[in-house]
Amino acid sequence: MPTKPWSRGPWTVGASRTTELYRERGFDQTTTAEIAARAGVNERTFFRHFPDKREVLFDGQAAVRAALVEAVAESPDGLRPFEILLCAFRKAGRILEENRPFSEPRLEVIAVTPALRERELAKAASLTEALTQALRQRDVDDRLAGLAAQTGWAVFHQAVQAWIDDPSHSLDAHLSRTFEDLRTLSAAVPSTKACPGS
Amino acid sequence: MPTKPWSRGPWTVGASRTTELYRERGFDQTTTAEIAARAGVNERTFFRHFPDKREVLFDGQAAVRAALVEAVAESPDGLRPFEILLCAFRKAGRILEENRPFSEPRLEVIAVTPALRERELAKAASLTEALTQALRQRDVDDRLAGLAAQTGWAVFHQAVQAWIDDPSHSLDAHLSRTFEDLRTLSAAVPSTKACPGS
DNA sequence: GTCTATACACTGATAGAC
DNA sequence: GTCTATCAGTGTATAGAC
């Protein structure tokens, strides 16, 4: 519980109050003046802590990112790329589960606001790049690292969605099943012969 | 060659002139006043045709999107998800190859401009959603459709990157190899046992 | 399609409080 | 030296009347 409302970190007073505002009036209808007013600081001060209106909601992502990269870096030797990633995703999933009460309203606002969805996608892209680098340092082949990070992230994303829709199973269970789905999909290497008009 | 400089479409005069501007001064340093001036229209007129500065560069995407969705819709019965997608990607790839001289400067600006990369990611996300729907209508299982679209898109993206870096092989060849890579990656379903600290 | 406002996100400079 | 407030400004995007 930080004393200064805008000190950085996942769940600061300022950040959660801003989330409230976005949910009340909608992101587009919320002015930076209102944000600053509700947090009790000057408008200019707001921009000293965040580069723009959107970034407030993504402050907490740093923890997830750090957990993922660290997990990859510390994974045991000899594991295959998807095995490394599964461990990392399970670790990150634990953070999500612990902070569900805070995460849910946040995800709700993002889901209905195009500008925030754009930012979320950008964060994800940056994260998969970091994962790619981390995998390379675990001696994963250069060419495979990027593909593994991107498709692995797609699996994670899909699993989280499924977990939100159906919390009766654990996130871990959803993760395992989604990886299994991917194996099924790619088991049959697509043949090019049947394409029409080629 | 449209008569009206701002009529919509992939490679209009206005759009390519705007691309020039972004490359000369950089996206952030280019004002909407300059864009309008170079195209010989009023600033207000610019915003009548495009919702914002970024959208100019993504006007041509509609063609690729349409080609992809159409290819999925018209794919022969009995194909598996990744087979359907490979055919669609090959078709879309042909558009890329044909318009390479126009596409390259465009991709260059996007690559170095965070704001434009965000928009590109948003477009991609919308496209994979469309692919998901199209796959569902080809009787692909609901759960698998989203995963196939997202991971398939990752393969496509990866293959296009490889093709830009190494044009000595065809895009089709890169596509096949990348799908093969994915099969290798997911052949070993990740086991959870070896994760440290769980 | 144009012109004239206008709201609001965001920036730079400067100076004061702790 | 670090954090903050105030002021004045730029540029994107929108709305209304023509």
XYZ file of C-alpha atoms (C1' of nucleotides) in Angstrom:
432
model
C 0.000 0.000 0.000
C 2.013 2.926 -1.264
C 1.682 6.329 0.309
C 1.984 8.277 -2.899
C -1.029 7.613 -5.065
C 0.904 7.402 -8.297
C 3.966 5.499 -7.318
C 4.347 2.751 -9.864
C 3.300 -0.788 -9.287
C 0.527 -3.208 -10.093
C -2.294 -2.232 -7.817
C -1.723 1.319 -6.713
C -4.511 3.556 -5.504
C -4.275 5.738 -8.570
C -4.413 2.864 -10.998
C -7.467 1.235 -9.478
C -9.288 4.550 -9.224
C -8.598 5.155 -12.880
C -10.008 1.728 -13.682
C -13.150 2.708 -11.778
C -13.472 5.846 -13.859
C -13.065 3.994 -17.130
C -15.779 1.594 -16.094
C -18.141 4.373 -15.031
C -17.956 6.728 -17.999
C -16.114 4.645 -20.553
C -12.529 5.134 -21.600
C -13.157 7.636 -24.379
C -15.433 9.768 -22.242
C -12.927 9.987 -19.418
C -10.682 13.044 -19.650
C -7.208 13.153 -18.217
C -8.387 16.080 -16.115
C -10.937 13.801 -14.413
C -8.336 11.117 -13.796
C -5.999 13.577 -12.173
C -8.802 15.136 -10.144
C -9.988 11.819 -8.727
C -6.455 10.881 -7.764
C -5.900 14.292 -6.228
C -2.968 15.298 -8.371
C -2.308 17.769 -11.119
C -3.026 16.774 -14.712
C 0.600 17.304 -15.636
C 1.663 15.037 -12.824
C -0.350 12.213 -14.314
C 1.686 12.369 -17.494
C 4.864 12.309 -15.529
C 4.009 8.823 -14.327
C 2.377 7.422 -17.428
C 3.192 8.198 -21.042
C -0.501 8.155 -21.940
C -4.049 7.415 -20.809
C -3.845 3.756 -21.771
C -0.703 2.789 -19.967
C -2.314 3.057 -16.542
C -4.036 -0.278 -17.010
C -0.890 -2.108 -18.012
C 1.355 -1.173 -15.167
C 0.828 -4.488 -13.483
C 1.884 -6.445 -16.544
C 5.519 -5.997 -15.647
C 5.190 -8.609 -12.913
C 3.748 -11.200 -15.280
C 6.396 -10.465 -17.849
C 9.182 -10.783 -15.330
C 7.775 -14.046 -14.027
C 7.595 -15.520 -17.512
C 11.074 -14.536 -18.584
C 12.550 -15.645 -15.287
C 10.803 -18.986 -15.488
C 12.226 -19.613 -18.939
C 15.698 -18.589 -17.842
C 15.603 -20.883 -14.839
C 14.063 -23.902 -16.523
C 15.963 -27.169 -16.194
C 18.287 -28.173 -19.000
C 17.176 -30.587 -21.658
C 13.544 -29.540 -21.858
C 11.934 -28.925 -25.204
C 10.591 -25.456 -26.086
C 6.939 -26.133 -25.322
C 7.875 -27.839 -22.078
C 9.803 -24.772 -21.013
C 6.887 -22.550 -21.934
C 4.284 -24.651 -20.168
C 6.201 -24.289 -16.908
C 6.464 -20.549 -17.441
C 2.766 -20.202 -18.236
C 1.791 -22.156 -15.168
C 3.842 -19.781 -13.068
C 2.309 -16.713 -14.697
C -1.119 -18.246 -14.333
C -0.666 -18.368 -10.602
C -0.253 -14.580 -10.569
C -3.454 -14.227 -12.552
C -5.348 -16.473 -10.180
C -4.125 -14.647 -7.113
C -5.131 -11.255 -8.456
C -8.379 -12.252 -10.076
C -10.522 -9.670 -8.181
C -8.340 -6.904 -9.527
C -7.773 -8.426 -12.931
C -11.406 -8.983 -13.826
C -12.689 -5.397 -14.004
C -9.498 -4.491 -15.777
C -9.994 -7.149 -18.444
C -13.599 -6.069 -18.786
C -12.718 -2.482 -19.679
C -10.033 -3.591 -22.084
C -12.401 -5.982 -23.828
C -14.902 -3.260 -24.718
C -12.431 -0.509 -25.626
C -10.691 -0.746 -28.998
C -7.923 1.655 -28.008
C -7.114 -0.481 -24.973
C -7.250 -3.706 -26.945
C -4.667 -2.274 -29.295
C -2.365 -1.545 -26.427
C -2.899 -4.993 -24.976
C -1.888 -6.578 -28.265
C 1.227 -4.436 -28.412
C 2.175 -5.557 -24.915
C 1.662 -9.166 -25.885
C 3.851 -8.742 -28.943
C 6.621 -7.237 -26.889
C 6.268 -10.060 -24.405
C 6.565 -12.776 -27.027
C 9.708 -11.076 -28.300
C 11.145 -11.257 -24.814
C 10.173 -14.919 -24.624
C 11.864 -15.524 -27.949
C 15.097 -14.063 -26.638
C 14.827 -16.048 -23.431
C 14.288 -19.272 -25.367
C 17.315 -18.582 -27.542
C 19.429 -18.256 -24.459
C 18.193 -21.677 -23.429
C 19.759 -22.968 -26.638
C 16.546 -23.224 -28.583
C 17.210 -23.014 -32.299
C 16.966 -19.446 -33.606
C 14.326 -20.288 -36.163
C 12.188 -22.285 -33.751
C 12.369 -19.827 -30.880
C 10.164 -17.171 -32.450
C 7.625 -19.664 -33.685
C 7.476 -21.406 -30.324
C 7.005 -18.131 -28.461
C 4.243 -16.919 -30.736
C 2.280 -20.128 -31.007
C 2.896 -20.879 -27.335
C 1.491 -17.502 -26.432
C -1.560 -18.200 -28.575
C -2.079 -21.373 -26.570
C -1.732 -19.487 -23.301
C -4.156 -16.810 -24.428
C -6.679 -19.383 -25.567
C -6.363 -21.271 -22.287
C -6.891 -18.137 -20.213
C -10.027 -17.338 -22.197
C -11.328 -20.850 -21.635
C -10.529 -20.589 -17.946
C -12.460 -17.347 -17.614
C -15.462 -18.864 -19.366
C -15.237 -22.086 -17.398
C -13.558 -21.662 -14.006
C -14.649 -25.135 -12.904
C -11.375 -26.451 -14.277
C -8.034 -25.063 -13.221
C -6.015 -22.895 -15.545
C -3.399 -25.644 -15.564
C -5.944 -28.089 -16.867
C -7.000 -25.732 -19.608
C -3.367 -25.188 -20.539
C -2.675 -28.892 -20.876
C -5.757 -29.442 -22.948
C -4.987 -26.547 -25.276
C -1.447 -27.776 -25.894
C -2.958 -31.151 -26.635
C -5.351 -29.505 -29.100
C -2.435 -27.893 -30.869
C -0.678 -31.215 -31.197
C -3.803 -32.670 -32.772
C -4.046 -29.771 -35.196
C -0.470 -29.934 -36.361
C -0.123 -33.702 -36.352
C -1.249 -33.724 -39.962
C 1.256 -31.583 -41.796
C -0.832 -29.716 -44.298
C -0.432 -30.886 -47.841
C -0.537 -28.361 -50.607
C -1.940 -30.610 -53.271
C -5.589 -30.118 -52.509
C -5.638 -26.341 -52.792
C -8.124 -25.215 -55.414
C -6.847 -23.128 -58.303
C -3.152 -23.559 -57.712
C -5.769 5.093 -61.102
C -8.638 6.850 -59.389
C -9.595 10.375 -60.352
C -10.356 11.506 -56.836
C -7.117 11.507 -54.841
C -8.742 10.103 -51.723
C -11.112 7.547 -53.079
C -10.629 4.415 -51.046
C -8.655 1.473 -52.253
C -5.286 -0.168 -51.833
C -2.938 1.970 -53.838
C -4.515 5.357 -54.305
C -2.503 8.465 -55.037
C -3.288 9.933 -51.644
C -2.267 6.821 -49.764
C 1.097 6.422 -51.457
C 1.876 10.119 -51.077
C 1.137 9.830 -47.380
C 3.477 6.864 -47.162
C 6.163 9.021 -48.774
C 5.628 11.704 -46.160
C 5.845 9.266 -43.278
C 9.114 7.962 -44.662
C 10.562 11.437 -45.158
C 9.774 13.048 -41.833
C 8.696 10.126 -39.751
C 5.131 9.377 -38.716
C 5.092 11.405 -35.525
C 6.619 14.457 -37.157
C 4.097 14.447 -39.983
C 1.102 16.652 -39.262
C -2.312 16.038 -40.740
C -2.040 19.522 -42.231
C 0.972 18.397 -44.258
C -0.792 15.259 -45.432
C -3.767 17.237 -46.611
C -1.544 19.857 -48.262
C 0.456 17.306 -50.234
C -2.703 15.620 -51.432
C -4.213 18.968 -52.324
C -7.256 18.701 -50.089
C -8.498 20.355 -46.938
C -7.432 18.944 -43.583
C -11.037 18.309 -42.697
C -11.474 16.358 -45.900
C -8.712 13.999 -44.890
C -10.628 12.978 -41.807
C -13.711 12.396 -43.881
C -11.911 9.549 -45.625
C -9.864 8.117 -42.786
C -10.755 7.967 -39.118
C -7.171 8.769 -38.148
C -3.604 9.244 -39.339
C -2.751 5.575 -39.018
C -5.543 4.109 -41.023
C -4.171 5.427 -44.323
C -1.558 2.700 -44.421
C -4.010 -0.118 -43.829
C -6.497 0.616 -46.509
C -5.091 -2.074 -48.757
C -5.450 -4.765 -46.112
C -9.073 -5.260 -47.038
C -8.049 -7.140 -50.163
C -5.848 -9.583 -48.283
C -8.528 -10.102 -45.690
C -11.176 -10.777 -48.288
C -8.909 -13.213 -50.113
C -8.220 -15.148 -46.935
C -11.812 -15.415 -45.797
C -12.988 -16.312 -49.274
C -10.344 -19.000 -49.617
C -11.442 -20.593 -46.360
C -15.075 -20.440 -47.348
C -14.426 -22.054 -50.714
C -12.034 -24.740 -49.535
C -12.913 -28.320 -50.478
C -14.762 -30.431 -47.931
C -12.928 -32.856 -45.737
C -9.755 -30.837 -45.254
C -8.320 -30.372 -41.828
C -8.014 -26.870 -40.307
C -4.325 -26.328 -41.094
C -4.816 -27.637 -44.626
C -7.580 -25.116 -45.169
C -5.401 -22.335 -43.802
C -2.351 -23.264 -45.840
C -4.373 -22.894 -49.026
C -5.682 -19.545 -47.866
C -2.227 -18.296 -46.910
C -0.806 -19.312 -50.273
C -3.505 -17.290 -51.953
C -2.880 -14.258 -49.775
C 0.820 -14.642 -50.291
C 0.342 -14.220 -54.001
C -1.154 -10.772 -53.388
C 1.853 -9.873 -51.272
C 4.267 -11.014 -53.955
C 2.474 -9.103 -56.704
C 2.479 -5.858 -54.742
C 5.917 -6.143 -53.244
C 7.154 -2.761 -54.597
C 4.289 -1.017 -52.858
C 4.298 -3.221 -49.774
C 7.939 -2.841 -48.890
C 8.132 0.885 -48.060
C 4.855 0.498 -46.237
C 6.178 -2.347 -44.076
C 9.319 -0.346 -43.442
C 7.461 2.611 -41.962
C 5.277 0.369 -39.871
C 8.269 -1.500 -38.515
C 9.908 1.618 -37.090
C 6.770 3.331 -35.768
C 5.263 1.988 -32.539
C 1.906 3.628 -33.155
C 1.655 1.945 -36.541
C 2.767 -1.415 -35.194
C -0.049 -1.247 -32.681
C -2.536 -0.683 -35.435
C -1.077 -3.513 -37.469
C -1.473 -5.893 -34.555
C -5.072 -4.815 -34.106
C -5.759 -5.500 -37.762
C -4.182 -8.921 -37.442
C -6.316 -9.714 -34.424
C -9.460 -8.740 -36.241
C -8.366 -10.859 -39.162
C -7.788 -13.960 -37.063
C -11.248 -13.491 -35.602
C -12.663 -13.459 -39.106
C -10.674 -16.598 -39.902
C -12.032 -18.229 -36.771
C -15.580 -17.571 -37.895
C -14.835 -18.790 -41.393
C -13.339 -22.012 -40.039
C -16.367 -22.606 -37.846
C -18.584 -22.379 -40.880
C -16.434 -25.059 -42.459
C -17.476 -27.292 -39.559
C -14.274 -26.956 -37.620
C -14.878 -27.602 -33.938
C -15.627 -24.394 -32.025
C -12.800 -24.887 -29.592
C -10.244 -25.719 -32.250
C -11.202 -22.951 -34.672
C -9.822 -20.083 -32.596
C -6.638 -21.937 -31.754
C -6.085 -22.937 -35.372
C -6.633 -19.386 -36.617
C -4.271 -17.853 -34.081
C -1.459 -20.358 -34.344
C -1.924 -20.584 -38.097
C -1.579 -16.834 -38.349
C 1.597 -17.009 -36.283
C 2.961 -19.493 -38.814
C 1.994 -17.223 -41.690
C 3.584 -14.215 -40.035
C 6.758 -16.117 -39.308
C 6.924 -17.385 -42.877
C 6.472 -13.923 -44.346
C 9.289 -12.622 -42.175
C 11.543 -15.439 -43.302
C 10.608 -14.784 -46.917
C 11.509 -11.103 -46.611
C 14.851 -11.987 -45.055
C 15.532 -14.730 -47.563
C 13.734 -14.220 -50.891
C 15.758 -16.966 -52.559
C 13.031 -19.409 -51.539
C 9.390 -18.874 -52.433
C 6.892 -17.841 -49.807
C 5.187 -21.181 -50.335
C 8.374 -22.991 -49.440
C 8.759 -20.938 -46.280
C 5.144 -21.652 -45.373
C 5.572 -25.388 -45.715
C 8.717 -25.412 -43.688
C 7.222 -23.317 -40.914
C 4.192 -25.604 -40.622
C 6.625 -28.486 -40.442
C 8.501 -26.676 -37.666
C 5.298 -26.301 -35.717
C 4.582 -30.007 -36.027
C 8.026 -30.762 -34.656
C 7.496 -28.395 -31.762
C 4.146 -29.786 -30.723
C 4.901 -33.431 -31.407
C 6.083 -33.781 -27.828
C 3.113 -32.814 -25.697
C 4.652 -30.909 -22.836
C 4.732 -32.741 -19.579
C 4.177 -30.832 -16.402
C 6.241 -33.008 -14.133
C 9.578 -31.349 -14.691
C 8.513 -27.825 -13.749
C 10.629 -26.492 -10.897
C 8.884 -25.392 -7.735
C 5.450 -26.787 -8.456
C -16.108 19.194 -50.605
C -14.776 23.731 -47.555
C -14.296 26.833 -43.474
C -14.560 28.044 -38.658
C -14.506 26.799 -34.152
C -13.752 23.586 -30.223
C -12.428 19.564 -27.011
C -8.976 17.086 -25.456
C -4.399 14.373 -25.332
C -0.003 15.387 -24.608
C 4.614 18.385 -24.149
C 8.141 21.808 -22.640
C 9.768 25.179 -19.490
C 10.016 26.875 -15.161
C 9.752 27.194 -10.498
C 8.441 25.825 -5.830
C 8.023 21.981 -1.770
C 10.105 18.176 0.620
C 17.954 15.710 -5.862
C 13.259 14.092 -6.408
C 8.522 15.063 -6.858
C 5.009 18.406 -7.810
C 2.119 22.604 -9.672
C 1.274 26.207 -13.032
C 1.404 28.097 -17.570
C 1.320 28.176 -22.281
C 1.486 25.706 -26.346
C 1.066 21.992 -30.336
C -1.477 18.700 -32.897
C -5.318 15.216 -33.592
C -9.810 14.705 -34.202
C -14.825 16.343 -34.223
C -18.957 19.244 -35.088
C -21.699 22.690 -37.431
C -22.804 25.790 -41.059
C -22.157 26.543 -45.847
